[in-house]
Coordinates of C-alpha atoms and ligand atoms in Angstrom, one line a residue:
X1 CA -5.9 -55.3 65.4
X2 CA -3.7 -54.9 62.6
X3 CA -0.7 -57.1 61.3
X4 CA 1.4 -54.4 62.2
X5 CA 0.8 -54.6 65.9
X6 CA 1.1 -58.2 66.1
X7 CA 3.6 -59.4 68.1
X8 CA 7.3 -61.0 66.7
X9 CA 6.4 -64.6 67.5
X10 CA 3.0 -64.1 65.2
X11 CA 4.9 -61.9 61.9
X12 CA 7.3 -64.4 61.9
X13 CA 4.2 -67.5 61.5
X14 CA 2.6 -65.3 59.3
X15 CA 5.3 -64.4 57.0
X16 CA 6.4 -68.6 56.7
X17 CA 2.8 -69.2 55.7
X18 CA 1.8 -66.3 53.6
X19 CA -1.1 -65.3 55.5
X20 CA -2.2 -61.8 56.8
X21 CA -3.7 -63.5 60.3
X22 CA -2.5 -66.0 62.1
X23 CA -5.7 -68.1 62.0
X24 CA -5.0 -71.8 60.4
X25 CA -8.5 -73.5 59.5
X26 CA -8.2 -77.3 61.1
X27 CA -7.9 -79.6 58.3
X28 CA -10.8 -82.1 58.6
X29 CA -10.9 -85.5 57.0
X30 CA -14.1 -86.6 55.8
X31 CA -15.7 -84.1 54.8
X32 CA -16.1 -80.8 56.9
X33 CA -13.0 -79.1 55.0
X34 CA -14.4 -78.8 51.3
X35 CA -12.8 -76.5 48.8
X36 CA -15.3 -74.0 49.3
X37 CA -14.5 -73.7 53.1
X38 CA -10.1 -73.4 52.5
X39 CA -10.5 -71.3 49.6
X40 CA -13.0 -68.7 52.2
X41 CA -10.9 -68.9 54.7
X42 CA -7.5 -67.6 53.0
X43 CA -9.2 -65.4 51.2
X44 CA -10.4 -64.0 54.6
X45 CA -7.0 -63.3 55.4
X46 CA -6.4 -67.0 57.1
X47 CA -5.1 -70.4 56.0
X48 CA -7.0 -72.7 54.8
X49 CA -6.8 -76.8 55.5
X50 CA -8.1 -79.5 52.6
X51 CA -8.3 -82.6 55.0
X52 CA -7.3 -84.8 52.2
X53 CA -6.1 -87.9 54.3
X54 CA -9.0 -90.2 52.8
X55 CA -8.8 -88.8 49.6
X56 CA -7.4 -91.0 46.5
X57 CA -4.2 -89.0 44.3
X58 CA -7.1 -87.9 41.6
X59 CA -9.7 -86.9 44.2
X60 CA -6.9 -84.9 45.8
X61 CA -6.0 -83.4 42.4
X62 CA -9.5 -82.7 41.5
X63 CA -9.8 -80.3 44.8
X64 CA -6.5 -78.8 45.4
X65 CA -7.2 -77.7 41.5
X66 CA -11.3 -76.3 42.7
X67 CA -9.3 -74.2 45.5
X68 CA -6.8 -73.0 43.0
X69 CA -10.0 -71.6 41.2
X70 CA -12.1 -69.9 44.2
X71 CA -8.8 -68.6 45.9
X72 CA -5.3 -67.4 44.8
X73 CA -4.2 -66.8 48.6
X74 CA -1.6 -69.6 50.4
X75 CA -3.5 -72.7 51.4
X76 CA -2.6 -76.1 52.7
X77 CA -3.3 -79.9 52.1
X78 CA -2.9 -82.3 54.8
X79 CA -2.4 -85.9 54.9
X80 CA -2.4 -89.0 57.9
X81 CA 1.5 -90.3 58.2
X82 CA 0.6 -93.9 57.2
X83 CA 0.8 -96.6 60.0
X84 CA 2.5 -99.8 60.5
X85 CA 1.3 -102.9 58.8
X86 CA -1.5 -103.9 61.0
X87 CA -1.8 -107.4 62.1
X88 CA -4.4 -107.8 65.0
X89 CA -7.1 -110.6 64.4
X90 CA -10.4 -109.0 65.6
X91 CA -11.9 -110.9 68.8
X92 CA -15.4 -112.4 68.0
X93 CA -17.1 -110.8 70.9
X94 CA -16.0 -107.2 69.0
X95 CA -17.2 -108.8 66.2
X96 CA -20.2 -109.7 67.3
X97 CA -20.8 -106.8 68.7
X98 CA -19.8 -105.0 65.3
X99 CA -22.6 -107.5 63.4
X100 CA -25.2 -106.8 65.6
X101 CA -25.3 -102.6 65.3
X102 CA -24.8 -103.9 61.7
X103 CA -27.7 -105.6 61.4
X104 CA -29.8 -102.9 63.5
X105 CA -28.8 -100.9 59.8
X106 CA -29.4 -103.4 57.8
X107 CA -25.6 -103.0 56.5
X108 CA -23.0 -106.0 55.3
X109 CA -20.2 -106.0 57.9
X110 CA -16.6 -106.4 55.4
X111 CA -15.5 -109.8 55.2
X112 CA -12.5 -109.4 56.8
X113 CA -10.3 -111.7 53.7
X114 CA -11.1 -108.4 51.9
X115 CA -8.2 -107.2 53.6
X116 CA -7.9 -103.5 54.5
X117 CA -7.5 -101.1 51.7
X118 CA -4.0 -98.8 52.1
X119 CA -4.1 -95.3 50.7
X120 CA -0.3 -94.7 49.1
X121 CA 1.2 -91.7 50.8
X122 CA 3.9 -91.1 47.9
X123 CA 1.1 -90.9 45.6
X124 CA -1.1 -88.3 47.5
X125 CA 2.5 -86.2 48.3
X126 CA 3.6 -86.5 44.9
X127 CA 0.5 -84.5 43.8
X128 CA 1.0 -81.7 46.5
X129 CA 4.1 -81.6 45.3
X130 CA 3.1 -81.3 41.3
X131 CA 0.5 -78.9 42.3
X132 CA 3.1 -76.7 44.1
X133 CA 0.7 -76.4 46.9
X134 CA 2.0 -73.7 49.3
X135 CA 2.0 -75.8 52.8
X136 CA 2.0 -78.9 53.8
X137 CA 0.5 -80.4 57.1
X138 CA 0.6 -84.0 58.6
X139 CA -0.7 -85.5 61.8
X140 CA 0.3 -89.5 62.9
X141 CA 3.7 -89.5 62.5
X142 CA 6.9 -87.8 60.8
X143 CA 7.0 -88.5 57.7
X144 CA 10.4 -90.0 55.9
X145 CA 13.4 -87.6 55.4
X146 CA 13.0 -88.1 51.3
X147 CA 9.8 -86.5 51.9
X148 CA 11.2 -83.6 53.8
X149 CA 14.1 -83.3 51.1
X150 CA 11.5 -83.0 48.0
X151 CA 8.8 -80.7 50.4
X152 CA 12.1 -78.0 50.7
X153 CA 13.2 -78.7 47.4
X154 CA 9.7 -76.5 46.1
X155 CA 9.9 -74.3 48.9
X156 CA 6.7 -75.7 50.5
X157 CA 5.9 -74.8 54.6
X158 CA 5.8 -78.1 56.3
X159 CA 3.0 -78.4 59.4
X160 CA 4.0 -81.2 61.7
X161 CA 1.1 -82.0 64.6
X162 CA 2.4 -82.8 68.1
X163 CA 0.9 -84.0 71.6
X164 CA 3.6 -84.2 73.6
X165 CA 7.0 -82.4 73.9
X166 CA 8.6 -85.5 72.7
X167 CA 6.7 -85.5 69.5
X168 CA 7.2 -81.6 68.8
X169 CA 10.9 -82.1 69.3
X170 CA 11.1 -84.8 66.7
X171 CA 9.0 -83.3 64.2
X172 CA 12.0 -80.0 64.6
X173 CA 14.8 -82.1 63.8
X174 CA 13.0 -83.9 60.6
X175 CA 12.4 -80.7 59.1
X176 CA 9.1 -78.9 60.3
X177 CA 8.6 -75.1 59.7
X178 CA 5.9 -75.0 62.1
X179 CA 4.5 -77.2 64.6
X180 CA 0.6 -77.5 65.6
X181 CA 0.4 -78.2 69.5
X182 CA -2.7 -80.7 70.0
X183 CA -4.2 -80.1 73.6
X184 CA -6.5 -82.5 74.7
X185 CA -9.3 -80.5 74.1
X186 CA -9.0 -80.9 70.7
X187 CA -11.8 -82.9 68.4
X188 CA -11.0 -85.3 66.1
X189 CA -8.1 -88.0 66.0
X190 CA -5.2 -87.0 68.5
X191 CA -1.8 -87.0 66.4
X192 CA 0.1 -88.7 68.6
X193 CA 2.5 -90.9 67.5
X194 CA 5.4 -91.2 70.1
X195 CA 6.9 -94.5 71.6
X196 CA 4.7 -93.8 75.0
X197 CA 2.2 -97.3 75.2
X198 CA -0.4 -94.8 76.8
X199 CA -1.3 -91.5 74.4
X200 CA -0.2 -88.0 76.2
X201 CA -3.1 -86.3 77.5
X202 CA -1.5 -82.9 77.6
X203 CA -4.1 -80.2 78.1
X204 CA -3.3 -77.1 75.7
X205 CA -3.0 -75.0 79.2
X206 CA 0.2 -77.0 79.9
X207 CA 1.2 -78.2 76.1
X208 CA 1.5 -74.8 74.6
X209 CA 4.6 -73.2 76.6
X210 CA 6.4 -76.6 77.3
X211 CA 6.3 -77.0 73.6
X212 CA 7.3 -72.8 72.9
X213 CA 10.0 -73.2 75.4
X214 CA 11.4 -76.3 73.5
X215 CA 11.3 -75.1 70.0
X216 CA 12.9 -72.8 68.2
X217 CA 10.1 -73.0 65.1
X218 CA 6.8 -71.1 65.7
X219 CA 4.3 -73.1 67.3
X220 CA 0.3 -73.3 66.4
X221 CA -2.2 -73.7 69.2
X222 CA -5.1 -76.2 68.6
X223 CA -7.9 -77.6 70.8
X224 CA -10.3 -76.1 72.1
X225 CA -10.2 -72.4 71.1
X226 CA -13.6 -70.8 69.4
X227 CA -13.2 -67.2 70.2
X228 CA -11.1 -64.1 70.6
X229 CA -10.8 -65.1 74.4
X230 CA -9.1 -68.3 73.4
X231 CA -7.0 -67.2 70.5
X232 CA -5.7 -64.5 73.3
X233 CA -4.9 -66.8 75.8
X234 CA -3.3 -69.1 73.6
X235 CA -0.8 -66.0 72.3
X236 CA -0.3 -65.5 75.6
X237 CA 0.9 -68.9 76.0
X238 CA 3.7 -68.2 73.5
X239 CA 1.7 -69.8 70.1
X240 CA 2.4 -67.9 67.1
X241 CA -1.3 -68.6 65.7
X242 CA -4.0 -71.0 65.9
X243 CA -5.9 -73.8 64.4
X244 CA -9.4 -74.3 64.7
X245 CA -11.7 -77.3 63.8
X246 CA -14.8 -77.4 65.6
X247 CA -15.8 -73.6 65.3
X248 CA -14.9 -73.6 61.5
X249 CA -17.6 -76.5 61.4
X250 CA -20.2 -74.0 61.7
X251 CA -19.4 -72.5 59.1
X252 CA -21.9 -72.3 55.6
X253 CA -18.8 -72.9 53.7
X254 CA -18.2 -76.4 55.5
X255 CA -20.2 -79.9 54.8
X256 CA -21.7 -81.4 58.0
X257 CA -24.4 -83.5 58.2
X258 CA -27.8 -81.6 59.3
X259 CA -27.6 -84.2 62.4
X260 CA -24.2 -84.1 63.3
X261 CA -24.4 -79.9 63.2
X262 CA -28.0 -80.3 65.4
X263 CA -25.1 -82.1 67.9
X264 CA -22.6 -80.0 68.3
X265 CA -25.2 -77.1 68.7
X266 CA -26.9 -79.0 71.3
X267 CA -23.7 -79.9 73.3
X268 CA -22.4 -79.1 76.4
X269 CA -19.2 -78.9 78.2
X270 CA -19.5 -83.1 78.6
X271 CA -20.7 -84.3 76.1
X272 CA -17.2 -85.4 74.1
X273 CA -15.0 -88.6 74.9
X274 CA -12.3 -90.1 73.7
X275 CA -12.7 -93.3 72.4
X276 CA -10.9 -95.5 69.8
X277 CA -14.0 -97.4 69.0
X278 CA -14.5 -95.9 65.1
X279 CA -11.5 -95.9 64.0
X280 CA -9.3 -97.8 66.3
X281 CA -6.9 -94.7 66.2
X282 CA -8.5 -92.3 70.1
X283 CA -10.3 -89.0 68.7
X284 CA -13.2 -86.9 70.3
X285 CA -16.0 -87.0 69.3
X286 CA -19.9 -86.9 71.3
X287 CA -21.2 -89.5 73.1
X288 CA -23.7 -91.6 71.6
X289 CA -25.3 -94.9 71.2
X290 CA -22.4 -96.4 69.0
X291 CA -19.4 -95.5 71.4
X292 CA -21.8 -96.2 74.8
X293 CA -22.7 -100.2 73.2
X294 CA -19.0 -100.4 72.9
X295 CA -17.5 -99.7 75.6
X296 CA -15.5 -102.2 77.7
X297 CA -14.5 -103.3 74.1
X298 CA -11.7 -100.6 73.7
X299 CA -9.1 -103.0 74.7
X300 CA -9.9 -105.3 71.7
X301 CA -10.4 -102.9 69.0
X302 CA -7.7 -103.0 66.2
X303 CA -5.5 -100.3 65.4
X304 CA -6.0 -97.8 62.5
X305 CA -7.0 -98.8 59.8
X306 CA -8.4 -102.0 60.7
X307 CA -11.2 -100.4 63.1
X308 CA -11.9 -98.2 60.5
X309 CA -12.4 -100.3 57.8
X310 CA -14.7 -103.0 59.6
X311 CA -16.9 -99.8 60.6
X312 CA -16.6 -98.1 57.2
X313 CA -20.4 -99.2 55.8
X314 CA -22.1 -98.8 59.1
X315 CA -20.8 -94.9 59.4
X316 CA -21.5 -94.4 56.1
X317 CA -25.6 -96.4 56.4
X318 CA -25.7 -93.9 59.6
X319 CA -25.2 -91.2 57.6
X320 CA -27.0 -91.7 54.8
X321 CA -30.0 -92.5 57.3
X322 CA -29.3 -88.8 59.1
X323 CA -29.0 -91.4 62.0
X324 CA -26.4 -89.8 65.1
X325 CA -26.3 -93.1 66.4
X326 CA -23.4 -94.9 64.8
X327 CA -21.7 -91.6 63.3
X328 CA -18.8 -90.3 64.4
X329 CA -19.9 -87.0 65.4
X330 CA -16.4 -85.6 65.7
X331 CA -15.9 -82.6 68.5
X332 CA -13.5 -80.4 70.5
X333 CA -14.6 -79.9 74.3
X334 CA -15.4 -76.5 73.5
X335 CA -18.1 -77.2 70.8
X336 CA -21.2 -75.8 73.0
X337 CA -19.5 -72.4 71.5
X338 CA -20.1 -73.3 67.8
X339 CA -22.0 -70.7 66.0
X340 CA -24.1 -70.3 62.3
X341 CA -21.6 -67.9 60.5
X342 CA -19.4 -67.7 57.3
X343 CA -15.6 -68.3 57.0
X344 CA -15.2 -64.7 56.7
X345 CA -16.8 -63.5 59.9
X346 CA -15.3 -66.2 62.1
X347 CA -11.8 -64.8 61.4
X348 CA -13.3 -61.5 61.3
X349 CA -14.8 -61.6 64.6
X350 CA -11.3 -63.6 66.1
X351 CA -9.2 -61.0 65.2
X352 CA -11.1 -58.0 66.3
X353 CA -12.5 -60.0 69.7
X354 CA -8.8 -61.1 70.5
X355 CA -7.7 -57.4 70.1
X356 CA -10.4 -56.7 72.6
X357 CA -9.8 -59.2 75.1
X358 CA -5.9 -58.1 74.9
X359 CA -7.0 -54.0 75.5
X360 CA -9.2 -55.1 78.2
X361 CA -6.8 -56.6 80.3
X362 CA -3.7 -54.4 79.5
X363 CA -6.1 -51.6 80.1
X364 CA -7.6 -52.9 83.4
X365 CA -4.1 -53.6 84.8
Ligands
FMN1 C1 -14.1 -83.2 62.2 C2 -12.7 -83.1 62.4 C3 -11.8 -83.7 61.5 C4 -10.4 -83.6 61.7 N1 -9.6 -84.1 60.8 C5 -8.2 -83.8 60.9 C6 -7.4 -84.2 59.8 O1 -7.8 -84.7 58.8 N2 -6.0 -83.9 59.9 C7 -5.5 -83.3 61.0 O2 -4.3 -83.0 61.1 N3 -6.3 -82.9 62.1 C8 -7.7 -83.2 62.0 N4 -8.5 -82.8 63.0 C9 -7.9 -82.2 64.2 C10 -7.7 -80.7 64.0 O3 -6.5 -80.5 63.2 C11 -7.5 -79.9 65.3 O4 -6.4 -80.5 66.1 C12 -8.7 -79.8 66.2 O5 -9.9 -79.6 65.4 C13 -8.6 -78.7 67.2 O6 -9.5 -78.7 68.2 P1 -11.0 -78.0 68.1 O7 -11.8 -78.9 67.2 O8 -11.4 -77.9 69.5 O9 -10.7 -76.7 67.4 C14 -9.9 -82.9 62.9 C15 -10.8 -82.3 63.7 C16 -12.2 -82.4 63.6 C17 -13.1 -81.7 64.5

């Protein structure tokens, strides 16, 4: 399929970010999203993420300026909205139960006097924003309207992530050029950041239209989608594009851990949950012995980044050990699709399998 033929709703996504196809790699936190993988996919004709939430202002610097040498296509860096002060004291029975897979690692639990360690957002924005780094995309909240105001100012594309119609409306009226529906399906941390106690659970099936009928900015489909059949159903459902995390994780280009990879190949359609027991923020991720010993604890976990921090050393003693246990072996519902490739032929095979899938039924009706 060629630009050309694309519908309105995609030239006008395309022509905001740049990009030739409307294919936006996921931007992955952690890890997964290295240079190497962004720079591949907009070179491929997509647009590449840098997950760069974690990342200190000279890390951040130090990659956006290794893209800037592999690619010289539009790409984007995304950051987490940061979160309220957090002020929950940890129950001893979570802690307990913290110590005890601790100890099974033979890792130091923080002492929680350490207090937990805040990432400035106005430092990490400020070098987007000295970098003149083409688009910018956030998930956890809307940032401030000074933010928005410097972001137009350099004539950067602003990616907002929303779960809920609610969310997606707000992030229009701060100043979003595009927002990335979040279906349930999706792997990772859900955005949402709404005033609802209980997170919205919108399946992308039912989030996609509500949110394309509500907006007037084009809208980015994610969660769930690995192939042409996806991508087409999800154009169907009014997106303008789509953003993909788990199948991009398959790619050479990407970093995943030989174990968490051997997971996600092995997966089936039930093997992901939703649990706030890494982080204390819900994402998907699969099932294993970490998130199984801690259930019936999800009550007493505390918020982002408290959760995070107290399980910080034992991810990272997991990892180190290839041990699945106590990783968080982050995952869409779809992941039994994932397949060995490169950057290139994922969006390669997406755009000429979603042409296919779109013949095929305009064809057969
Ligand atoms: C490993 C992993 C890390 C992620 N990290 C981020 C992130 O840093 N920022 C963000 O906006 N979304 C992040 N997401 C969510 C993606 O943006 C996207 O919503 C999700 O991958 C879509 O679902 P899929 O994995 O089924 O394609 C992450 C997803 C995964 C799988």
């Amino acid at each position: 399929m060629k630009m050309d033929n694309w519908p309105d709703q995609v030239r006008r996504l395309c022509d905001i970010l740049g990009i030739a196809h409307p294919i936006v790699q996921a931007p992955m936190a952690g890890g997964p999203s290295t240079p190497e993988l962004v720079a591949a996919v907009s070179n491929a004709g997509g647009l590449g993420s840098l997950g760069a939430g974690y990342l200190s202002p000279e890390d951040l610097d130090g990659d956006i300026k290794k893209v800037k040498t592999l690619t010289n296509k539009p790409f984007a860096v995304n950051l987490f909205v940061p979160p309220e002060a957090v002020t929950d004291t940890p129950s001893d029975e979570l802690l307990n139960r913290l110590k005890n897979f601790s100890d099974e690692l033979d890792v130091q639990m923080p002492a929680l006097t350490d207090g937990t360690p805040v990432i400035s957002f106005d430092e990490q924005l400020q070098v987007i924003l000295d970098n003149h780094v083409p688009v910018f995309s956030f998930t956890f909240g809307v940032p401030e309207s000074r933010h928005f105001e410097e972001l137009h100012r350099k004539d950067i594309a602003v990616i907002g992530t929303a779960t809920c119609v609610e969310e997606g409306v707000m992030l229009e009226k701060a100043g979003c050029t595009v927002v990335t529906a979040q279906g349930i399906e999706a792997g990772g941390h859900r955005g949402s950041f709404g005033a609802n106690e209980d997170i919205p659970m919108i399946g992308s099936m039912s989030l996609i239209p509500q949110l394309v009928d509500r907006l007037s900015i084009p809208v980015l489909a994610s969660g769930g989608i690995m192939d042409g059949r996806g991508m087409a159903a999800a154009l169907a459902l009014g997106a303008s594009g789509v953003q993909l995390g788990t199948a991009f994780m398959g790619c050479e280009e990407a970093c995943v851990p030989g174990v968490w990879l051997d997971a996600l190949i092995n997966s089936k359609d039930t093997s992901t949950v939703l649990t706030k027991a890494f982080t204390g923020k819900y994402a998907r991720g699969i099932k294993n012995k970490f998130v199984e010993g801690m259930s019936g604890l999800e009550e007493q976990v505390p918020e982002y980044p408290a959760q995070h921090y107290l399980t910080k050393a034992l991810r990272a003693a997991a990892k180190s050990k290839s041990n699945p246990d106590f990783m968080s072996l982050w995952a869409g519902q779809s992941s039994p699709f994932i397949k060995r490739t490169t950057a290139k032929e994922l969006v390669e095979n997406l755009i000429s399998e979603t042409g296919e899938v779109i013949l095929k039924l305009t064809e057969e009706f």
